[in-house]
mmCIF file of C-alpha atoms in Angstrom:
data_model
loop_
_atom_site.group_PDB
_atom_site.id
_atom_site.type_symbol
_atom_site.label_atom_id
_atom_site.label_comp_id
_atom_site.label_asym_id
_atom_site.label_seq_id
_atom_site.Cartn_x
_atom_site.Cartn_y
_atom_site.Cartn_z
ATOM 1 C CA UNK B 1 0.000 0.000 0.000
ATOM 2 C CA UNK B 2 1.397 3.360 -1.059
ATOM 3 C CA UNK B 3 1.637 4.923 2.355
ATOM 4 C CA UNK B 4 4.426 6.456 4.372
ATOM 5 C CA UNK B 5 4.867 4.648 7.607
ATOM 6 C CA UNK B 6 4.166 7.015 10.590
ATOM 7 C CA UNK B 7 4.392 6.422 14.458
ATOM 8 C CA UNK B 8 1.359 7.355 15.902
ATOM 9 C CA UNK B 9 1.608 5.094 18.705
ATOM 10 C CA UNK B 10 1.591 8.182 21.129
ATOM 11 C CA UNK B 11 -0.822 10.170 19.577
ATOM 12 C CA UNK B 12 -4.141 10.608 21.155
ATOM 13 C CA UNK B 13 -5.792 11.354 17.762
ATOM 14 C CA UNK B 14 -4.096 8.461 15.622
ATOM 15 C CA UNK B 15 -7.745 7.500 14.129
ATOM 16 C CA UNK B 16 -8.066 11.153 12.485
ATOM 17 C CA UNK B 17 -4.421 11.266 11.144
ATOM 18 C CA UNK B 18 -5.133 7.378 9.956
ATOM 19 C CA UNK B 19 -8.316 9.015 8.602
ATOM 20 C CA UNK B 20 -6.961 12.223 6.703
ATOM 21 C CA UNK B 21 -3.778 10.226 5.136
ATOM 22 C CA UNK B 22 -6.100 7.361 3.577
ATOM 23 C CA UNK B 23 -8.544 9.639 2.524
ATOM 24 C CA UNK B 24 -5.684 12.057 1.169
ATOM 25 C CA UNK B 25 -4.434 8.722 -0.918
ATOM 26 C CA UNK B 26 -7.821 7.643 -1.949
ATOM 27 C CA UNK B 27 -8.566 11.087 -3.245
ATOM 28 C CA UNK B 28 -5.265 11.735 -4.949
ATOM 29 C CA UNK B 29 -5.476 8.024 -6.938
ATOM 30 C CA UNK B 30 -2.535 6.521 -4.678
ATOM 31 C CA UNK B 31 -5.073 3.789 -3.517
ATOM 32 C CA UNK B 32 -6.674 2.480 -6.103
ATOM 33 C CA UNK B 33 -10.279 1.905 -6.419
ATOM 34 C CA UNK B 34 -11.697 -1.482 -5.157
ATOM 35 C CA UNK B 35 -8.414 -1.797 -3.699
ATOM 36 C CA UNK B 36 -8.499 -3.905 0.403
ATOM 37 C CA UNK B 37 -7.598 -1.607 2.957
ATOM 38 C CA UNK B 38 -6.121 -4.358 5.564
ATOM 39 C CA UNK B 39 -6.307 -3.348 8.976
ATOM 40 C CA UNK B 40 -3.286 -5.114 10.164
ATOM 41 C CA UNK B 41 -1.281 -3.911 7.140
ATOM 42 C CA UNK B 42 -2.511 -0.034 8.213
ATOM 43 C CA UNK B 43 -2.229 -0.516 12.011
ATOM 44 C CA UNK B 44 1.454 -1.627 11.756
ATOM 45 C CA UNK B 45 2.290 1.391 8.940
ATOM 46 C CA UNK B 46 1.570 3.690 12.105
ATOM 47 C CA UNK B 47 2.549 1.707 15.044
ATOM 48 C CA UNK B 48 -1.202 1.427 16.336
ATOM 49 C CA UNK B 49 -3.320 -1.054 17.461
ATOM 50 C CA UNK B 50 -6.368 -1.934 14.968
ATOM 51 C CA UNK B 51 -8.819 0.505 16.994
ATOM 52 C CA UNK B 52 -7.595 3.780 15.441
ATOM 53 C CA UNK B 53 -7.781 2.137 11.961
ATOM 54 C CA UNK B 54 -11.031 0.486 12.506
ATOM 55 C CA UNK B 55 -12.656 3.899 13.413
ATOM 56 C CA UNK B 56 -11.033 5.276 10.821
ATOM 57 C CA UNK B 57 -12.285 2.889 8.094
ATOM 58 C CA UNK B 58 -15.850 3.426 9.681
ATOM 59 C CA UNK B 59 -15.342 7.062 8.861
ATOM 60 C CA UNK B 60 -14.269 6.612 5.288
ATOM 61 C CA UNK B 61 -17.287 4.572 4.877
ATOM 62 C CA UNK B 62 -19.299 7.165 5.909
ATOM 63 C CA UNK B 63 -18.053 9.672 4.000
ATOM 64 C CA UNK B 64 -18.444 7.011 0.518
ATOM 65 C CA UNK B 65 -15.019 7.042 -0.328
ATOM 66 C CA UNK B 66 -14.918 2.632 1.727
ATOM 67 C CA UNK B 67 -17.596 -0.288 1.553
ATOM 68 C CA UNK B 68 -17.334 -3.231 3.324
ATOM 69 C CA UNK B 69 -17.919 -6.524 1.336
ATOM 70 C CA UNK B 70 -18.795 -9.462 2.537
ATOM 71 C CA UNK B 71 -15.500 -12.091 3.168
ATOM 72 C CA UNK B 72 -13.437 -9.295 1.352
ATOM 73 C CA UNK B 73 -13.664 -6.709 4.082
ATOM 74 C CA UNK B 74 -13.168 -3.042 3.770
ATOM 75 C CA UNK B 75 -12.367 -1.702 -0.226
ATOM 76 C CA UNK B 76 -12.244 1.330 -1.497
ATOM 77 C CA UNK B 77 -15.276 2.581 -3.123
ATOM 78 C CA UNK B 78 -15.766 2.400 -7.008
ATOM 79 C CA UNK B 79 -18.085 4.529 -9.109
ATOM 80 C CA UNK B 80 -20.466 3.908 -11.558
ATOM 81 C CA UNK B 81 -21.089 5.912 -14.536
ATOM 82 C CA UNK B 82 -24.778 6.304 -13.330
ATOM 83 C CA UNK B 83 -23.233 7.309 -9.761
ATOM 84 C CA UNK B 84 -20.823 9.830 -11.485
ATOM 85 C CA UNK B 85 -23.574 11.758 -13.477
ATOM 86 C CA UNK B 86 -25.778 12.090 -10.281
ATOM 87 C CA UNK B 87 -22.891 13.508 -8.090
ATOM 88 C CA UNK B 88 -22.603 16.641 -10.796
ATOM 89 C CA UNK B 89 -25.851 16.385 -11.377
ATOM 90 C CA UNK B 90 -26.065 17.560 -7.581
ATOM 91 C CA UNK B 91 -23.471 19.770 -7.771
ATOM 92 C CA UNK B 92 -24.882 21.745 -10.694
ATOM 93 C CA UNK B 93 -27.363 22.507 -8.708
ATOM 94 C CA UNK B 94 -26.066 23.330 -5.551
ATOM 95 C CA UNK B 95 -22.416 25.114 -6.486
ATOM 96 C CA UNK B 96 -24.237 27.595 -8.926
ATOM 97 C CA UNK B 97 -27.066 28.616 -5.717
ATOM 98 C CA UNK B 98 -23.405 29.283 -3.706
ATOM 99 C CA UNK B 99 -21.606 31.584 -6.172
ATOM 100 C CA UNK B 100 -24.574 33.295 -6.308
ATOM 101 C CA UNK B 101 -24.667 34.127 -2.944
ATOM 102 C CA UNK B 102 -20.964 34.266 -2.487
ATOM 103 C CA UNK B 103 -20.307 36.820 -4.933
ATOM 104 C CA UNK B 104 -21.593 40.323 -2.571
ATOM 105 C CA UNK B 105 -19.400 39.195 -0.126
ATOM 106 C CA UNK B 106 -16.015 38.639 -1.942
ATOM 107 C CA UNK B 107 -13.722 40.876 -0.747
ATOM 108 C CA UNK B 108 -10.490 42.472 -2.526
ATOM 109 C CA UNK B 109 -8.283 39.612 -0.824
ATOM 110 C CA UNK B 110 -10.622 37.257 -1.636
ATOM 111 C CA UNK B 111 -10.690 37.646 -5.274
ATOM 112 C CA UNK B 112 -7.100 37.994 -4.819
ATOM 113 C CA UNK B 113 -6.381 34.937 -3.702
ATOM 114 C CA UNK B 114 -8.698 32.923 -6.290
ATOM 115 C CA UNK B 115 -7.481 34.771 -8.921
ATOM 116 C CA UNK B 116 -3.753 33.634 -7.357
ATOM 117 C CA UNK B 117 -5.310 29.885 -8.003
ATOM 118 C CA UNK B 118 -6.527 30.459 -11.741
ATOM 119 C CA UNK B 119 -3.200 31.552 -12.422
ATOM 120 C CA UNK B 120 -1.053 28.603 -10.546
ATOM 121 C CA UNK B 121 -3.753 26.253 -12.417
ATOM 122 C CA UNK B 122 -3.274 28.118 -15.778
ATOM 123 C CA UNK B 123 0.461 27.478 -15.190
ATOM 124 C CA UNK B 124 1.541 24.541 -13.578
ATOM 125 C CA UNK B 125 3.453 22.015 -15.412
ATOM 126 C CA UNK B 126 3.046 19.186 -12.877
ATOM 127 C CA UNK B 127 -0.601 17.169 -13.385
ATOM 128 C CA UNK B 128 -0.224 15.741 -9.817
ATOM 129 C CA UNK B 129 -0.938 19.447 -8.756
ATOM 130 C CA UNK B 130 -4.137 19.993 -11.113
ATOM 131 C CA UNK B 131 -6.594 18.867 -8.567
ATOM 132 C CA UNK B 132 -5.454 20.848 -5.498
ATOM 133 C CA UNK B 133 -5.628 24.080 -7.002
ATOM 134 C CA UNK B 134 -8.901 23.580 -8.982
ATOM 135 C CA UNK B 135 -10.403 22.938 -5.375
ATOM 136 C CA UNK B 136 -8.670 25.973 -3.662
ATOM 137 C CA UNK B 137 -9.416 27.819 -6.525
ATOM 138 C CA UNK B 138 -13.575 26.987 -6.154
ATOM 139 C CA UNK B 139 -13.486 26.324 -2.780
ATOM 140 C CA UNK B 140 -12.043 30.113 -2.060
ATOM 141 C CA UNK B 141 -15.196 31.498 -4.426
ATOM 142 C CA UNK B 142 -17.379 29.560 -2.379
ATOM 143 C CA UNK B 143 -16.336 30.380 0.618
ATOM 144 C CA UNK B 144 -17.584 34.192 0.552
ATOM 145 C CA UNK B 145 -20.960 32.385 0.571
ATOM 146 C CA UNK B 146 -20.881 31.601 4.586
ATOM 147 C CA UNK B 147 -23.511 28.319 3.835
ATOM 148 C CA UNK B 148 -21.089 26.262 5.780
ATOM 149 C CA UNK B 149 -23.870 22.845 5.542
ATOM 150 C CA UNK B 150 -24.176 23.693 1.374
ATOM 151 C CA UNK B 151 -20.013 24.053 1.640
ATOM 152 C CA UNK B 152 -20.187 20.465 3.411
ATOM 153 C CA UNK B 153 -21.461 19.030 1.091
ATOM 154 C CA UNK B 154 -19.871 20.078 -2.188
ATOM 155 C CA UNK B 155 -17.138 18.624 -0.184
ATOM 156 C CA UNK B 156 -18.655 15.484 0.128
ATOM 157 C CA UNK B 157 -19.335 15.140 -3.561
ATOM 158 C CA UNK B 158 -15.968 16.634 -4.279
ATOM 159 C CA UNK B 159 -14.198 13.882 -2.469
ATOM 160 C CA UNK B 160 -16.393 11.443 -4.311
ATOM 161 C CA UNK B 161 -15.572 12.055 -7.693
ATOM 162 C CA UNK B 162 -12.135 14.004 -6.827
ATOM 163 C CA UNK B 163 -9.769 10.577 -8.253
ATOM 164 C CA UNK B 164 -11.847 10.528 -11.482
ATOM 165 C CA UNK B 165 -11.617 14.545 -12.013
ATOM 166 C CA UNK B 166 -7.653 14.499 -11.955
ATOM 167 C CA UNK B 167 -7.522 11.512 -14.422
ATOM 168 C CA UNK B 168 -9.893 13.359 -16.683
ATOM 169 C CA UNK B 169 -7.753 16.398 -16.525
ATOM 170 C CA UNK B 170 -4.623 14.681 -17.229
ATOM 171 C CA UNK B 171 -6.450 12.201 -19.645
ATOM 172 C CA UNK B 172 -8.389 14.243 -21.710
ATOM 173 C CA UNK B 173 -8.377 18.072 -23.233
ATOM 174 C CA UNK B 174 -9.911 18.704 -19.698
ATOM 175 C CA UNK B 175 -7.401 21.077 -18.614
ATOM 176 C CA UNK B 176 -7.229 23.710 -21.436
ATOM 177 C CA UNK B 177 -11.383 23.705 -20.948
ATOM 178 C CA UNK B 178 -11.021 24.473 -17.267
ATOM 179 C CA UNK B 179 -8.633 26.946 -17.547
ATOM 180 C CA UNK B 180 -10.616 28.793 -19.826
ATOM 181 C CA UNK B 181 -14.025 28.394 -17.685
ATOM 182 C CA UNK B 182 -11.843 29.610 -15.044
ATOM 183 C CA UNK B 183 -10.951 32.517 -16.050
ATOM 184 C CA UNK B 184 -14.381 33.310 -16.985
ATOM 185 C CA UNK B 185 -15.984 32.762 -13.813
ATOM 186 C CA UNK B 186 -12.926 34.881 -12.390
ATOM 187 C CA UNK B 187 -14.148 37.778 -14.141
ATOM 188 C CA UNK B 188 -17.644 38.105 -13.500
ATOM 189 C CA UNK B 189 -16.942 37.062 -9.651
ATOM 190 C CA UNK B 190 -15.109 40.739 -10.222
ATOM 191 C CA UNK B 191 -17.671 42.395 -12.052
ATOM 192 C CA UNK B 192 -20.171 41.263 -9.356
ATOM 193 C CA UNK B 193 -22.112 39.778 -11.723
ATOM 194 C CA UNK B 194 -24.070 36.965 -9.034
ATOM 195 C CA UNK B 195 -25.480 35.587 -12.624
ATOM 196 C CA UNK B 196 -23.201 35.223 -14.550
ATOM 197 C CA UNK B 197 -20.744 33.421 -12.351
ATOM 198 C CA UNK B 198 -23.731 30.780 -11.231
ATOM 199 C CA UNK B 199 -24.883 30.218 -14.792
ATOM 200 C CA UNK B 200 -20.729 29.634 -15.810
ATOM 201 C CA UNK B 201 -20.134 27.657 -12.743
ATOM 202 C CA UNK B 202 -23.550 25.504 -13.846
ATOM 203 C CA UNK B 203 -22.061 25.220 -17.664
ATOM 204 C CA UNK B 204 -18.422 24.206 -16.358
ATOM 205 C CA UNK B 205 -19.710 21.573 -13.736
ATOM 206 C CA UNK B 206 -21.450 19.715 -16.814
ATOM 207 C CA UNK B 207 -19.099 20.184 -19.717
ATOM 208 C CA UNK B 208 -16.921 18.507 -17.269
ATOM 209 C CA UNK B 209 -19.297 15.582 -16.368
ATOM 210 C CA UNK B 210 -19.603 14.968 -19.985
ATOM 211 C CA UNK B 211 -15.997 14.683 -20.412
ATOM 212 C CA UNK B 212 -15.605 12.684 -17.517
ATOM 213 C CA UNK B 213 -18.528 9.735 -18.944
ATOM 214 C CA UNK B 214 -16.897 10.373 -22.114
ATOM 215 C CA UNK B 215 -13.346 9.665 -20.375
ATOM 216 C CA UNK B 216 -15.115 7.003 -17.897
ATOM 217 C CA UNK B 217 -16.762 4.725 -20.983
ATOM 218 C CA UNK B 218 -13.308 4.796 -22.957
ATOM 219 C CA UNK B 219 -11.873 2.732 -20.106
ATOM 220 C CA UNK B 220 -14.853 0.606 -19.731
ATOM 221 C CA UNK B 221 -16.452 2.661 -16.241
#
């Protein structure tokens, strides 16, 4: 399993930092999916007892990214083409409603900062970055919003489809169409245009869940 060993044995919160570096390596494609996430294996990479790692696993499980199988034990999820066109099928409802109410309260340094996103995305040679800054760059947008249960769970969905976004940006012309749509909804974030930045953030969410079925039916998802 790629994961760097860690002593956690004194650590009074071992289950969350079990938690956050699986989930991190889930997300990020390091764990692959349907993949067995062996307790034993886990509990020795950070010098705990199966406990922290159990409630850990329970937590992933919860949060759709583990299912437990029957005589194969915990694996990390999969997702269906049908589940992948519902998830931004969700979101392009709910991430448009956010902007919209986000956009009044962006201040100077927030635009700022996004706009510092948009231009690391626009310019960063190294895929393996891609995904981080297309979430910091959304996630600071929709942050001006205060809706901290609608922020929840874009977050949710995010971390759901996250692995499959980053292949379909490295995979497919994905990119060069984000970078574009990101600039765009930039811009009329700084016009204070409410709008136009929900009905851009609406038309990027499903040009890029039609690139990601295309992407997922090439390899047979």
């Amino acid at each position: 399993m790629p994961l760097e060993s860690v002593d956690i044995s004194q650590t009074a919160s071992a289950a969350s930092i079990i938690f956050e570096a699986l989930k991190k390596a889930i997300i990020e494609g390091e764990i692959k999916e349907a993949a067995p996430l062996r307790q034993d294996e886990i509990a020795k990479m950070f010098n705990t007892s199966r406990i922290p790692v159990r409630e850990a696993i329970l937590r992933l499980e919860e949060h759709g990214l583990v299912k437990s199988q029957r005589y194969k034990g915990a694996v990390v999820s999969t997702l269906s083409s049908k589940e992948a066109s519902e998830i931004f099928d969700f979101r392009a409802v709910l991430e448009p409603h956010v902007i919209r109410a986000a956009v009044q309260k962006m201040t100077p340094a927030t635009l700022a900062k996004a706009r510092a996103y948009c231009e690391a995305f626009y310019t960063e040679a190294d895929p393996m970055k891609w995904g981080d800054l297309n979430r910091q760059f959304h996630a600071t947008l929709y942050n001006a919003s205060g809706l901290a249960y609608h922020l929840e769970a874009i977050d949710g969905a995010l971390n759901r489809i996250d692995r499959y976004l980053r292949a379909q940006l490295v995979l497919s012309d994905g990119m060069a169409r984000a970078n574009d749509e990101h600039m765009q909804i930039q811009a009329a974030c700084e016009r204070r245009d409410a709008d136009r930045a929900a009905e851009l953030t609406e038309r990027h969410i499903l040009g890029a869940r039609d690139s990601l079925l295309t992407h997922l039916s090439s390899i047979g998802g």
